Coordinates of C-alpha atoms in Angstrom, one line a residue:
M1 CA -18.7 -1.1 -28.1
K2 CA -20.2 -1.9 -31.5
T3 CA -18.9 -4.6 -33.7
E4 CA -17.4 -3.6 -37.0
K5 CA -17.7 -5.3 -40.4
R6 CA -20.1 -8.0 -39.0
E7 CA -21.2 -10.3 -41.8
K8 CA -24.6 -11.8 -41.9
T9 CA -24.4 -15.5 -41.1
P10 CA -26.9 -18.2 -40.3
P11 CA -28.1 -18.1 -36.7
A12 CA -25.1 -19.1 -34.6
T13 CA -25.1 -20.9 -31.3
S14 CA -23.3 -19.3 -28.4
L15 CA -20.2 -20.7 -26.8
H16 CA -22.4 -22.3 -24.2
E17 CA -23.6 -24.8 -26.8
P18 CA -20.3 -26.0 -28.4
A19 CA -21.9 -29.0 -30.1
R20 CA -23.5 -26.9 -32.8
R21 CA -21.2 -25.4 -35.4
L22 CA -21.2 -22.4 -37.7
P23 CA -20.9 -23.2 -41.4
R24 CA -17.3 -23.7 -42.6
K25 CA -17.6 -20.7 -45.0
S26 CA -18.3 -18.2 -42.1
R27 CA -16.5 -15.0 -42.9
E28 CA -14.2 -12.8 -41.0
A29 CA -15.8 -10.8 -38.1
R30 CA -14.0 -7.9 -36.5
F31 CA -14.7 -6.6 -33.0
S32 CA -13.5 -3.5 -31.1
G33 CA -13.4 -3.4 -27.4
I34 CA -11.4 -1.9 -24.6
A35 CA -7.6 -2.4 -24.7
I36 CA -6.7 -3.9 -21.4
S37 CA -3.3 -5.6 -21.6
P38 CA -0.9 -5.1 -24.5
G39 CA 0.4 -8.0 -26.6
V40 CA -0.8 -10.0 -29.7
A41 CA -2.3 -13.5 -29.6
I42 CA -3.2 -15.8 -32.4
G43 CA -4.9 -19.0 -31.5
A44 CA -8.1 -21.0 -31.2
V45 CA -11.1 -19.8 -29.3
F46 CA -11.9 -21.8 -26.1
D47 CA -15.2 -21.6 -24.2
T48 CA -14.9 -20.5 -20.6
S49 CA -18.6 -20.5 -19.7
E50 CA -19.8 -22.2 -16.5
P51 CA -23.2 -23.9 -16.0
P52 CA -25.8 -21.7 -14.5
A53 CA -26.9 -22.4 -10.9
L54 CA -30.5 -23.6 -11.0
A55 CA -32.1 -22.0 -7.9
P56 CA -35.8 -21.3 -8.4
R57 CA -37.6 -19.4 -5.7
R58 CA -38.7 -21.7 -3.0
V59 CA -40.4 -21.3 0.4
V60 CA -40.1 -23.7 3.3
T61 CA -42.1 -24.6 6.4
E62 CA -41.2 -23.5 9.9
A63 CA -40.0 -27.1 10.6
Q64 CA -37.4 -26.7 7.8
V65 CA -36.0 -23.4 8.9
E66 CA -33.2 -24.9 11.0
G67 CA -32.2 -27.2 8.2
E68 CA -32.0 -24.2 5.8
R69 CA -29.9 -22.3 8.3
Q70 CA -27.5 -25.3 8.5
R71 CA -27.4 -25.5 4.7
L72 CA -26.5 -21.8 4.6
D73 CA -23.8 -22.3 7.3
A74 CA -22.3 -25.1 5.2
A75 CA -22.3 -23.0 2.1
V76 CA -20.6 -20.1 4.0
A77 CA -17.9 -22.5 5.3
A78 CA -17.3 -23.9 1.8
S79 CA -17.1 -20.4 0.3
R80 CA -14.6 -19.3 3.0
K81 CA -12.5 -22.4 2.2
Q82 CA -12.5 -21.5 -1.5
I83 CA -11.5 -17.9 -0.7
S84 CA -8.7 -19.2 1.5
K85 CA -7.5 -21.5 -1.4
L86 CA -7.5 -18.5 -3.7
K87 CA -5.5 -16.5 -1.1
A88 CA -3.0 -19.4 -0.9
R89 CA -2.5 -19.1 -4.7
L90 CA -1.6 -15.4 -4.4
G91 CA 2.0 -16.3 -3.9
V92 CA 2.4 -17.6 -7.5
L93 CA 0.9 -14.4 -9.0
P94 CA 2.9 -11.3 -9.9
E95 CA 3.1 -8.6 -7.2
E96 CA 0.6 -6.3 -9.0
A97 CA -1.9 -9.1 -9.2
Q98 CA -1.5 -9.9 -5.5
E99 CA -2.0 -6.2 -4.6
E100 CA -5.2 -6.1 -6.6
L101 CA -6.6 -9.5 -5.5
E102 CA -5.7 -9.6 -1.8
P103 CA -7.9 -6.7 -0.7
L104 CA -10.7 -8.0 -2.8
L105 CA -10.4 -11.5 -1.3
D106 CA -10.3 -9.9 2.2
A107 CA -13.5 -8.1 1.3
Y108 CA -15.0 -11.4 0.2
A109 CA -14.0 -13.0 3.5
M110 CA -15.5 -10.2 5.5
M111 CA -18.8 -10.7 3.6
L112 CA -18.7 -14.3 4.6
S113 CA -18.2 -13.6 8.3
G114 CA -21.3 -12.1 10.0
S115 CA -21.8 -9.5 7.4
R116 CA -25.1 -7.8 6.5
L117 CA -25.5 -10.3 3.7
I118 CA -25.2 -13.4 5.9
R119 CA -27.3 -11.9 8.7
G120 CA -30.0 -10.7 6.2
A121 CA -30.1 -14.1 4.6
R122 CA -30.5 -15.9 7.9
R123 CA -33.3 -13.4 8.9
R124 CA -35.1 -14.0 5.6
I125 CA -35.0 -17.8 6.1
A126 CA -36.6 -17.4 9.6
E127 CA -39.0 -14.5 9.0
E128 CA -40.0 -15.0 5.3
L129 CA -39.7 -18.8 5.3
L130 CA -37.4 -18.8 2.3
S131 CA -35.0 -21.4 1.2
A132 CA -31.3 -20.6 1.8
E133 CA -30.5 -19.9 -1.9
T134 CA -33.6 -17.7 -2.3
A135 CA -32.8 -15.8 0.9
V136 CA -29.2 -15.2 -0.3
N137 CA -30.3 -14.0 -3.7
D138 CA -32.9 -11.6 -2.3
E139 CA -30.5 -10.2 0.3
A140 CA -27.7 -9.8 -2.2
E141 CA -29.9 -8.0 -4.7
A142 CA -31.3 -5.8 -2.0
I143 CA -27.8 -4.7 -0.9
A144 CA -26.6 -4.3 -4.4
G145 CA -29.6 -2.2 -5.3
A146 CA -29.0 0.1 -2.3
I147 CA -25.4 0.6 -3.3
L148 CA -26.3 1.4 -6.9
A149 CA -29.0 3.9 -5.7
A150 CA -26.5 5.8 -3.5
K151 CA -25.8 9.4 -4.5
D152 CA -22.2 9.2 -5.6
D153 CA -20.5 10.6 -8.7
D154 CA -18.3 7.5 -8.9
K155 CA -20.8 5.3 -10.6
A156 CA -18.1 2.8 -11.7
G157 CA -17.1 2.4 -8.1
L158 CA -20.7 1.8 -7.1
R159 CA -21.0 -0.9 -9.8
R160 CA -17.8 -2.6 -8.5
R161 CA -19.1 -2.7 -5.0
A162 CA -22.5 -4.0 -6.0
G163 CA -20.7 -6.6 -8.2
E164 CA -18.7 -7.7 -5.2
V165 CA -21.9 -8.4 -3.2
R166 CA -23.5 -10.2 -6.1
E167 CA -20.3 -12.3 -6.6
I168 CA -20.5 -13.6 -3.0
G169 CA -24.2 -14.2 -3.5
R170 CA -23.4 -16.2 -6.6
R171 CA -20.7 -18.2 -4.9
L172 CA -23.0 -19.1 -2.0
T173 CA -25.8 -20.1 -4.4
R174 CA -23.4 -22.3 -6.4
N175 CA -22.3 -24.0 -3.2
L176 CA -25.9 -24.4 -2.0
T177 CA -27.0 -26.0 -5.3
A178 CA -23.7 -28.0 -5.7
T179 CA -23.2 -26.4 -9.1
P180 CA -19.6 -26.6 -10.3
F181 CA -17.6 -23.4 -10.9
R182 CA -15.8 -22.5 -14.1
S183 CA -13.0 -24.9 -14.8
L184 CA -9.8 -23.9 -16.6
K185 CA -7.9 -27.1 -16.1
E186 CA -8.6 -28.5 -19.6
V187 CA -7.7 -25.3 -21.6
P188 CA -5.4 -26.3 -24.5
A189 CA -2.1 -24.4 -24.5
G190 CA -2.2 -21.4 -26.8
S191 CA -5.9 -20.8 -26.6
I192 CA -7.7 -17.5 -26.6
L193 CA -10.4 -17.5 -23.9
V194 CA -13.7 -16.0 -24.9
A195 CA -16.5 -15.4 -22.3
E196 CA -19.3 -13.1 -21.5
E197 CA -17.5 -12.1 -18.3
L198 CA -14.5 -13.1 -16.1
T199 CA -14.5 -12.5 -12.4
P200 CA -11.3 -11.6 -10.6
A201 CA -11.3 -15.0 -9.0
D202 CA -11.4 -16.5 -12.5
A203 CA -8.5 -14.4 -13.6
A204 CA -6.5 -15.6 -10.6
L205 CA -6.7 -19.1 -11.9
L206 CA -5.3 -18.3 -15.4
D207 CA -1.9 -19.6 -16.3
P208 CA -0.1 -17.0 -18.4
T209 CA 2.2 -19.7 -19.8
R210 CA -0.8 -21.5 -21.4
I211 CA -3.4 -18.8 -22.1
A212 CA -2.5 -16.8 -25.2
G213 CA -5.2 -14.1 -24.8
V214 CA -8.5 -13.2 -23.2
A215 CA -11.6 -11.5 -24.7
T216 CA -14.9 -10.9 -23.0
E217 CA -18.2 -9.1 -23.7
E218 CA -18.4 -7.4 -20.3
G219 CA -15.9 -5.5 -18.2
G220 CA -14.0 -2.2 -18.2
S221 CA -10.5 -0.9 -17.9
D222 CA -10.8 0.1 -14.2
G223 CA -12.3 -3.1 -12.9
H224 CA -10.6 -5.7 -10.7
T225 CA -10.4 -8.2 -13.5
A226 CA -8.7 -5.8 -15.9
I227 CA -6.1 -5.0 -13.3
M228 CA -5.5 -8.7 -12.8
L229 CA -5.1 -9.4 -16.5
R230 CA -2.6 -6.6 -16.8
A231 CA -0.6 -7.9 -13.9
L232 CA -0.6 -11.4 -15.3
G233 CA 0.7 -10.0 -18.6
I234 CA -2.0 -11.8 -20.7
P235 CA -3.0 -9.9 -23.9
S236 CA -6.6 -8.9 -23.2
V237 CA -9.6 -7.1 -24.7
L238 CA -12.8 -6.5 -22.7
G239 CA -16.1 -5.1 -23.7
C240 CA -16.5 -6.7 -27.1
T241 CA -20.2 -6.6 -27.6
G242 CA -21.6 -9.6 -29.6
L243 CA -18.4 -11.6 -29.4
T244 CA -19.7 -14.7 -27.7
E245 CA -22.7 -14.9 -30.1
A246 CA -20.4 -14.9 -33.1
A247 CA -17.6 -17.1 -31.8
R248 CA -17.4 -20.8 -31.6
R249 CA -15.0 -23.1 -30.0
G250 CA -12.0 -23.8 -32.3
D251 CA -12.4 -20.6 -34.3
E252 CA -9.1 -19.1 -35.2
A253 CA -8.8 -15.6 -33.7
V254 CA -6.3 -12.7 -33.7
L255 CA -6.3 -10.6 -30.6
D256 CA -4.4 -7.3 -30.2
G257 CA -4.5 -6.2 -26.5
G258 CA -2.8 -2.9 -27.3
A259 CA -5.2 -1.9 -30.1
G260 CA -8.3 -3.4 -28.4
T261 CA -9.4 -5.6 -31.3
V262 CA -10.4 -9.2 -31.9
V263 CA -10.7 -10.7 -35.4
L264 CA -12.6 -14.0 -35.6
R265 CA -11.9 -16.3 -38.5
P266 CA -9.4 -13.9 -40.0
G267 CA -8.9 -13.7 -43.7
A268 CA -5.5 -13.8 -45.3
A269 CA -4.8 -10.0 -44.9
A270 CA -5.9 -9.9 -41.3
L271 CA -3.9 -13.0 -40.4
E272 CA -0.8 -11.6 -42.1
A273 CA -1.3 -8.3 -40.2
G274 CA -1.7 -10.2 -36.9
R275 CA 1.4 -12.3 -37.6
D276 CA 3.4 -9.1 -38.3
A277 CA 2.2 -7.5 -35.1
L278 CA 3.0 -10.7 -33.1
A279 CA 6.5 -10.8 -34.6
G280 CA 7.0 -7.1 -33.7
Y281 CA 5.9 -7.6 -30.2
A282 CA 8.2 -10.7 -29.9
R283 CA 11.1 -8.6 -31.2
E284 CA 10.4 -6.0 -28.6
K285 CA 10.4 -8.6 -25.9
S286 CA 13.6 -10.1 -27.3
R287 CA 15.3 -6.7 -27.4
L288 CA 14.4 -6.1 -23.8
A289 CA 15.6 -9.6 -22.8
K290 CA 19.1 -8.8 -24.3
L291 CA 19.4 -5.9 -21.9
R292 CA 19.7 -8.6 -19.1
R293 CA 23.5 -8.8 -19.9
L294 CA 24.1 -5.1 -20.1
P295 CA 24.8 -2.8 -17.1
A296 CA 22.3 -0.3 -15.8
I297 CA 24.5 2.7 -16.5
T298 CA 23.6 6.2 -17.7
V299 CA 25.1 7.9 -20.7
D300 CA 27.4 9.8 -18.4
A301 CA 28.6 6.6 -16.7
E302 CA 26.6 6.8 -13.5
E303 CA 25.8 3.3 -12.2
V304 CA 22.2 2.6 -11.1
E305 CA 21.4 -0.6 -9.2
L306 CA 18.3 -2.3 -10.3
Q307 CA 17.0 -5.0 -7.8
A308 CA 13.9 -7.1 -7.6
N309 CA 11.2 -7.5 -5.0
L310 CA 10.5 -11.1 -4.1
E311 CA 7.3 -12.4 -2.6
I312 CA 8.1 -16.2 -2.6
P313 CA 11.0 -18.4 -3.6
A314 CA 9.1 -19.6 -6.7
E315 CA 9.7 -16.2 -8.3
L316 CA 13.5 -16.7 -8.3
P317 CA 13.7 -17.9 -11.9
L318 CA 11.9 -14.7 -13.0
I319 CA 14.4 -12.6 -11.1
A320 CA 17.3 -14.4 -12.9
Q321 CA 15.7 -13.9 -16.3
A322 CA 15.2 -10.2 -15.6
G323 CA 18.9 -9.5 -14.8
A324 CA 18.3 -8.1 -11.3
Q325 CA 21.4 -7.1 -9.3
G326 CA 20.1 -8.7 -6.2
I327 CA 16.9 -8.6 -4.2
G328 CA 16.0 -5.2 -2.8
L329 CA 13.0 -6.4 -0.8
L330 CA 12.4 -10.0 0.3
R331 CA 9.0 -10.1 1.9
T332 CA 9.0 -12.8 4.6
E333 CA 5.2 -13.0 5.0
F334 CA 5.0 -16.1 2.8
L335 CA 6.6 -18.1 5.7
F336 CA 3.7 -17.2 8.0
M337 CA 0.7 -17.5 5.6
N338 CA -1.8 -20.3 5.5
R339 CA -0.5 -22.2 8.5
E340 CA -1.7 -22.9 12.0
D341 CA 1.7 -22.7 13.7
L342 CA 4.6 -20.2 13.5
P343 CA 7.7 -21.2 11.5
D344 CA 10.6 -21.9 13.8
E345 CA 14.1 -20.7 13.4
E346 CA 15.2 -23.8 11.4
A347 CA 12.4 -23.4 8.9
Q348 CA 13.3 -19.8 8.4
V349 CA 17.0 -20.7 7.9
A350 CA 16.1 -23.1 5.2
A351 CA 13.9 -20.6 3.4
Y352 CA 16.4 -17.8 3.5
T353 CA 19.2 -20.0 2.5
Q354 CA 17.4 -21.1 -0.6
V355 CA 16.9 -17.5 -1.7
V356 CA 20.4 -16.3 -0.8
E357 CA 22.2 -19.2 -2.5
A358 CA 20.1 -18.7 -5.7
M359 CA 21.3 -15.1 -5.9
A360 CA 24.9 -16.4 -6.1
G361 CA 26.6 -13.6 -4.3
D362 CA 24.2 -10.7 -5.2
G363 CA 22.8 -8.8 -2.3
V364 CA 19.6 -9.8 -0.5
T365 CA 17.6 -7.4 1.7
I366 CA 15.3 -9.4 4.0
R367 CA 12.4 -7.5 5.5
V368 CA 11.3 -8.9 8.8
L369 CA 7.6 -9.8 9.2
D370 CA 5.2 -7.0 8.2
W371 CA 1.9 -8.1 9.5
G372 CA -1.2 -6.2 10.4
G373 CA -4.7 -7.2 11.3
E374 CA -5.8 -7.0 7.7
K375 CA -3.7 -10.1 6.7
D376 CA -4.8 -13.6 7.1
M377 CA -2.2 -15.2 9.5
Q378 CA -4.2 -17.2 11.9
A379 CA -1.1 -18.5 13.8
L380 CA -0.2 -14.9 14.6
A381 CA -3.7 -13.8 15.5
D382 CA -3.9 -16.7 17.9
G383 CA -0.5 -15.9 19.4
I384 CA -1.1 -12.3 20.2
E385 CA -3.4 -12.1 23.3
P386 CA -5.5 -10.1 23.4
F387 CA -5.5 -9.3 19.7
H388 CA -7.9 -6.8 18.1
A389 CA -7.6 -5.8 14.5
G390 CA -9.5 -2.6 15.2
P391 CA -11.6 -0.7 12.7
N392 CA -8.5 0.3 10.7
P393 CA -5.7 -2.3 10.8
A394 CA -3.4 -0.1 8.7
L395 CA -3.2 2.4 11.6
G396 CA -3.0 -0.2 14.3
L397 CA -0.6 -2.9 15.6
R398 CA 1.4 -3.8 12.5
G399 CA 5.0 -4.0 11.3
I400 CA 7.7 -3.1 13.8
R401 CA 5.1 -2.2 16.4
M402 CA 3.8 -5.8 16.5
L403 CA 7.3 -7.3 16.4
L404 CA 8.4 -5.2 19.4
K405 CA 5.3 -6.3 21.2
K406 CA 6.2 -9.9 20.4
P407 CA 10.1 -9.8 20.6
D408 CA 10.3 -13.6 20.3
L409 CA 9.1 -13.4 16.7
L410 CA 11.8 -10.8 16.0
E411 CA 14.5 -12.7 17.7
A412 CA 13.7 -15.8 15.7
Q413 CA 13.9 -13.9 12.4
F414 CA 17.1 -12.1 13.4
A415 CA 18.8 -15.4 14.5
A416 CA 17.8 -17.1 11.2
I417 CA 19.1 -14.3 9.1
L418 CA 22.3 -14.0 11.0
R419 CA 22.9 -17.8 10.7
V420 CA 22.4 -17.7 6.9
A421 CA 24.7 -14.7 6.6
G422 CA 27.4 -16.6 8.5
A423 CA 27.0 -19.8 6.5
T424 CA 26.8 -18.3 3.0
A425 CA 29.1 -15.3 3.3
S426 CA 26.7 -13.4 1.1
P427 CA 25.8 -9.7 1.4
I428 CA 22.6 -9.7 3.4
R429 CA 20.8 -6.7 4.9
V430 CA 17.9 -6.6 7.4
L431 CA 14.9 -4.2 6.9
L432 CA 12.5 -3.1 9.6
P433 CA 8.9 -2.3 8.4
M434 CA 6.6 0.5 9.4
V435 CA 9.2 2.5 11.3
T436 CA 7.8 5.8 12.5
V437 CA 10.2 7.0 15.3
P438 CA 13.9 6.6 16.0
E439 CA 13.2 4.7 19.2
E440 CA 11.7 1.8 17.3
V441 CA 15.0 1.3 15.5
R442 CA 16.9 1.6 18.8
Q443 CA 14.8 -1.1 20.4
A444 CA 15.1 -3.4 17.4
R445 CA 18.9 -2.9 17.4
E446 CA 19.0 -3.9 21.1
I447 CA 17.2 -7.1 20.3
Y448 CA 19.5 -7.6 17.3
D449 CA 22.7 -7.2 19.4
R450 CA 21.3 -9.5 22.0
V451 CA 20.7 -12.2 19.4
V452 CA 24.2 -11.7 18.1
R453 CA 25.7 -12.2 21.5
R454 CA 23.6 -15.3 22.1
L455 CA 24.7 -16.9 18.8
R456 CA 28.4 -16.1 19.5
R457 CA 28.1 -17.8 22.9
R458 CA 26.8 -20.9 21.1
G459 CA 29.7 -20.8 18.7
V460 CA 27.5 -20.1 15.6
P461 CA 29.6 -18.8 12.7
L462 CA 28.8 -15.1 12.0
P463 CA 30.2 -12.8 9.3
D464 CA 32.9 -10.3 10.4
K465 CA 30.7 -7.6 9.1
L466 CA 27.2 -8.1 10.5
P467 CA 24.2 -7.5 8.2
L468 CA 23.2 -3.9 8.1
L469 CA 19.9 -2.9 9.9
G470 CA 17.8 -0.6 7.9
A471 CA 14.5 1.3 8.2
M472 CA 11.6 1.3 5.8
I473 CA 10.3 4.8 5.2
E474 CA 6.6 4.4 4.4
T475 CA 4.8 6.9 6.5
P476 CA 4.8 10.7 6.5
G477 CA 6.1 10.6 10.1
A478 CA 9.1 8.5 9.2
A479 CA 9.9 10.7 6.2
L480 CA 9.7 13.9 8.3
A481 CA 11.8 12.3 11.0
A482 CA 14.3 10.9 8.5
D483 CA 17.2 13.0 9.9
A484 CA 16.7 11.5 13.3
I485 CA 16.0 8.0 12.1
A486 CA 19.1 8.1 9.9
L487 CA 21.2 8.4 13.0
E488 CA 19.9 5.0 14.2
A489 CA 19.5 3.0 10.9
D490 CA 22.2 1.8 8.5
F491 CA 20.2 2.3 5.4
F492 CA 16.8 3.5 4.1
A493 CA 14.3 1.8 1.8
I494 CA 11.5 4.1 0.8
G495 CA 8.2 2.3 0.3
T496 CA 6.3 4.6 -2.0
N497 CA 3.1 2.6 -2.1
D498 CA 2.3 3.0 1.6
L499 CA 3.9 6.4 1.8
A500 CA 1.4 7.7 -0.8
M501 CA -1.5 5.9 0.9
Y502 CA -0.8 7.4 4.3
T503 CA 0.1 10.8 3.0
L504 CA -3.1 11.2 0.9
A505 CA -5.3 9.2 3.3
V506 CA -6.3 7.0 0.3
D507 CA -6.8 3.2 0.3
R508 CA -6.5 2.1 -3.4
A509 CA -8.8 -0.9 -2.6
E510 CA -11.6 1.6 -1.7
T511 CA -13.3 2.3 -5.0
E512 CA -14.8 5.6 -3.8
V513 CA -11.4 7.2 -3.2
A514 CA -9.0 5.2 -5.4
H515 CA -8.9 7.9 -8.0
L516 CA -7.3 10.2 -5.4
Y517 CA -4.3 7.9 -5.1
D518 CA -1.4 9.7 -6.8
P519 CA 2.3 9.0 -6.2
L520 CA 3.1 12.2 -8.1
H521 CA 1.2 14.4 -5.6
P522 CA 3.7 17.1 -4.5
A523 CA 3.3 16.1 -0.9
V524 CA 4.4 12.5 -1.6
L525 CA 7.3 13.7 -3.8
R526 CA 8.5 16.1 -1.1
L527 CA 8.5 13.4 1.5
V528 CA 10.6 11.1 -0.9
Q529 CA 13.0 14.0 -1.4
F530 CA 13.2 14.8 2.3
A531 CA 14.0 11.2 3.2
T532 CA 16.5 10.8 0.3
E533 CA 18.4 13.9 1.3
A534 CA 18.6 12.9 4.9
A535 CA 20.3 9.6 3.9
L536 CA 22.6 11.3 1.4
R537 CA 23.8 13.8 3.9
L538 CA 25.1 10.9 6.0
R539 CA 26.4 9.0 2.9
M540 CA 23.9 6.3 3.9
P541 CA 22.5 3.9 1.3
V542 CA 18.9 4.7 0.2
S543 CA 16.6 2.9 -2.3
V544 CA 13.0 3.1 -3.5
C545 CA 11.1 -0.1 -3.5
G546 CA 7.5 0.8 -4.3
E547 CA 5.7 0.9 -7.6
M548 CA 7.4 4.2 -8.5
A549 CA 10.7 2.3 -8.8
G550 CA 9.3 0.1 -11.6
N551 CA 7.7 2.9 -13.6
P552 CA 10.0 3.8 -16.5
R553 CA 8.4 7.2 -16.7
L554 CA 9.4 8.1 -13.2
V555 CA 13.0 6.9 -13.4
P556 CA 14.4 10.4 -14.5
L557 CA 12.7 12.0 -11.6
L558 CA 14.0 9.5 -9.0
L559 CA 17.5 9.7 -10.4
G560 CA 17.3 13.5 -10.3
L561 CA 16.3 13.3 -6.6
G562 CA 19.5 11.4 -5.9
I563 CA 18.2 7.8 -5.8
R564 CA 20.7 5.3 -7.3
T565 CA 19.1 2.0 -6.2
L566 CA 15.6 0.9 -7.4
S567 CA 13.8 -2.3 -6.4
M568 CA 10.8 -3.5 -8.3
N569 CA 8.8 -6.3 -9.7
A570 CA 11.2 -8.4 -11.8
S571 CA 9.2 -8.0 -15.0
A572 CA 9.7 -4.2 -14.8
I573 CA 13.5 -4.3 -14.8
P574 CA 14.2 -4.5 -18.5
R575 CA 12.2 -1.5 -19.4
V576 CA 13.6 0.5 -16.5
K577 CA 17.1 -0.5 -17.5
Q578 CA 16.4 0.6 -21.1
V579 CA 15.4 4.1 -19.8
V580 CA 18.4 4.3 -17.5
R581 CA 20.8 3.7 -20.4
T582 CA 19.4 6.7 -22.3
L583 CA 19.7 9.3 -19.5
K584 CA 22.2 11.9 -18.3
I585 CA 22.3 12.6 -14.6
D586 CA 22.6 16.4 -15.1
D587 CA 19.4 16.3 -17.2
C588 CA 17.6 14.3 -14.5
A589 CA 18.7 16.7 -11.8
R590 CA 17.5 19.8 -13.7
F591 CA 14.2 18.0 -14.4
A592 CA 13.8 17.0 -10.7
R593 CA 14.3 20.6 -9.6
R594 CA 11.7 21.8 -12.1
V595 CA 9.2 19.1 -10.9
M596 CA 9.8 20.0 -7.2
E597 CA 8.9 23.6 -7.9
Q598 CA 5.4 22.6 -9.0
G599 CA 2.3 22.5 -6.7
D600 CA -0.2 21.1 -9.1
P601 CA -0.3 17.3 -9.5
K602 CA -1.6 17.6 -13.1
R603 CA 1.3 19.9 -14.1
I604 CA 3.7 17.4 -12.5
Q605 CA 2.0 14.6 -14.5
E606 CA 2.4 16.6 -17.7
L607 CA 6.1 17.2 -17.0
V608 CA 6.8 13.6 -16.3
M609 CA 5.0 12.4 -19.4
G610 CA 6.8 15.0 -21.5
F611 CA 10.3 14.3 -20.3
G612 CA 12.7 14.1 -23.2
E613 CA 10.0 15.4 -25.7
G614 CA 10.4 18.8 -27.1
G615 CA 13.1 19.7 -24.6
A616 CA 10.8 19.3 -21.6
D617 CA 13.8 18.2 -19.5
R618 CA 16.1 21.0 -20.5
H619 CA 14.2 24.2 -19.6

């Protein structure tokens, strides 16, 4: 992007040299970039640069080879530890940020574990007598160059993959040279961060309560960092060419993440316009916040239950602020992450009690452990012998498959949930992940009933009405077998994220095919419809708990298909409720019938985007 209205000023130092200052009379400078995350920020610029790693090319003697290998091994160990710490931080990030960063951190971990990069660097040390940092740099550039030279129309995807390799090379080099990484600990509250570029790992360290906005020279709308910034809800503009050269620490700036603009040293008119935009954005947020006290009910008095997905207990205040009617999906993986031993029954009782009591009588659906070989749970990997993640963990031993193979894990979770249900008298449900056939539900229920009998023999108080046992519908097989599974389960929760992935054979973390991921693909919608109708025929509760549930544009379609319970990221609830309160169920049903007649995903997208405009929902 080109800068606009750039004024000629005396030569300015970059942000990397904060000691020098532009003259006080420097004029307003306006920049256009890529609108990444909506919102308006007015604040002082703060430098987020990091010192360069000084690693000149260096050769070694044969006697030094072993020492260089040991230095490389130490840098790899340090890098893996840093990645593990970032993964531990995932729990405090919004769900969308976790879903973006976790696969990327997994990829980083793989590159630090016997990958071509590490093997190649070790070979260069031995054969070319290079220092560890020189070997890492040469190998990383060779791999990145090969990726960029590949014949593929998805050039953006190739650039991301090459960037991932270079990022690990950069991390190793900084550890080899003991060069500190970017620090965000001293950022003053209300600052606007300005940098040449932010990595996804940098974005994961941002505190949305302190950072007013982010602007960079590099980056695009489809990169990992952009997705992270959107998930964090920080007003952001990327791709502002020339910004770091013109900015200085302490400059006042007005950033509009929706318009994609940054104004440095704004004049009176620009500052007033920024303040007006900020006030308008605040009014919109306030208006949505007021919806918290209003019911999610359609114009024709049809009630819709809006629940929240919960990753960790620390998110409970956000759920309360959003006005959720309970927790539709409590993921229990947080209990098993970043620990060397398995949580016992008592630890699980304490964790579930905290969540259930915080909901003050609202329902909580607890999904038992959904673990596959792609997740970093060392305690589980050590406990399953022999354990092999396989070439594609998503299609291997995960979810209910793993739990039935390790019934002691399932029994401990069932016992903890039942004890909490008896002690709190709160409405609790139990959800089984990755169900594909009715037999899995039958086997799980046998274990469930066995645990109930054991607890009763021990005199443990249990509720008169035991928690319902439901099945998560997240594979085409489960959706197509929904009629049979419905005879075994007490309720359905349709997980549209995995359902779309398995139906379309697309991993959103794979840049080469991510553009093919489309929850509005007619095949995905028909599976949602099939599972919903199977539940409704038996008057069985059914909900949607994937990203589709939190997309306001898709609410009319889901209601039209018969869904009345939606579970989503807490931050999405106000906007979804706003839409629900404008709808009529008859209009939604007619709209859904029209959508389900379509075979072209693009036409479906057009209908969804046009609902309510020009009578699109009434013909």
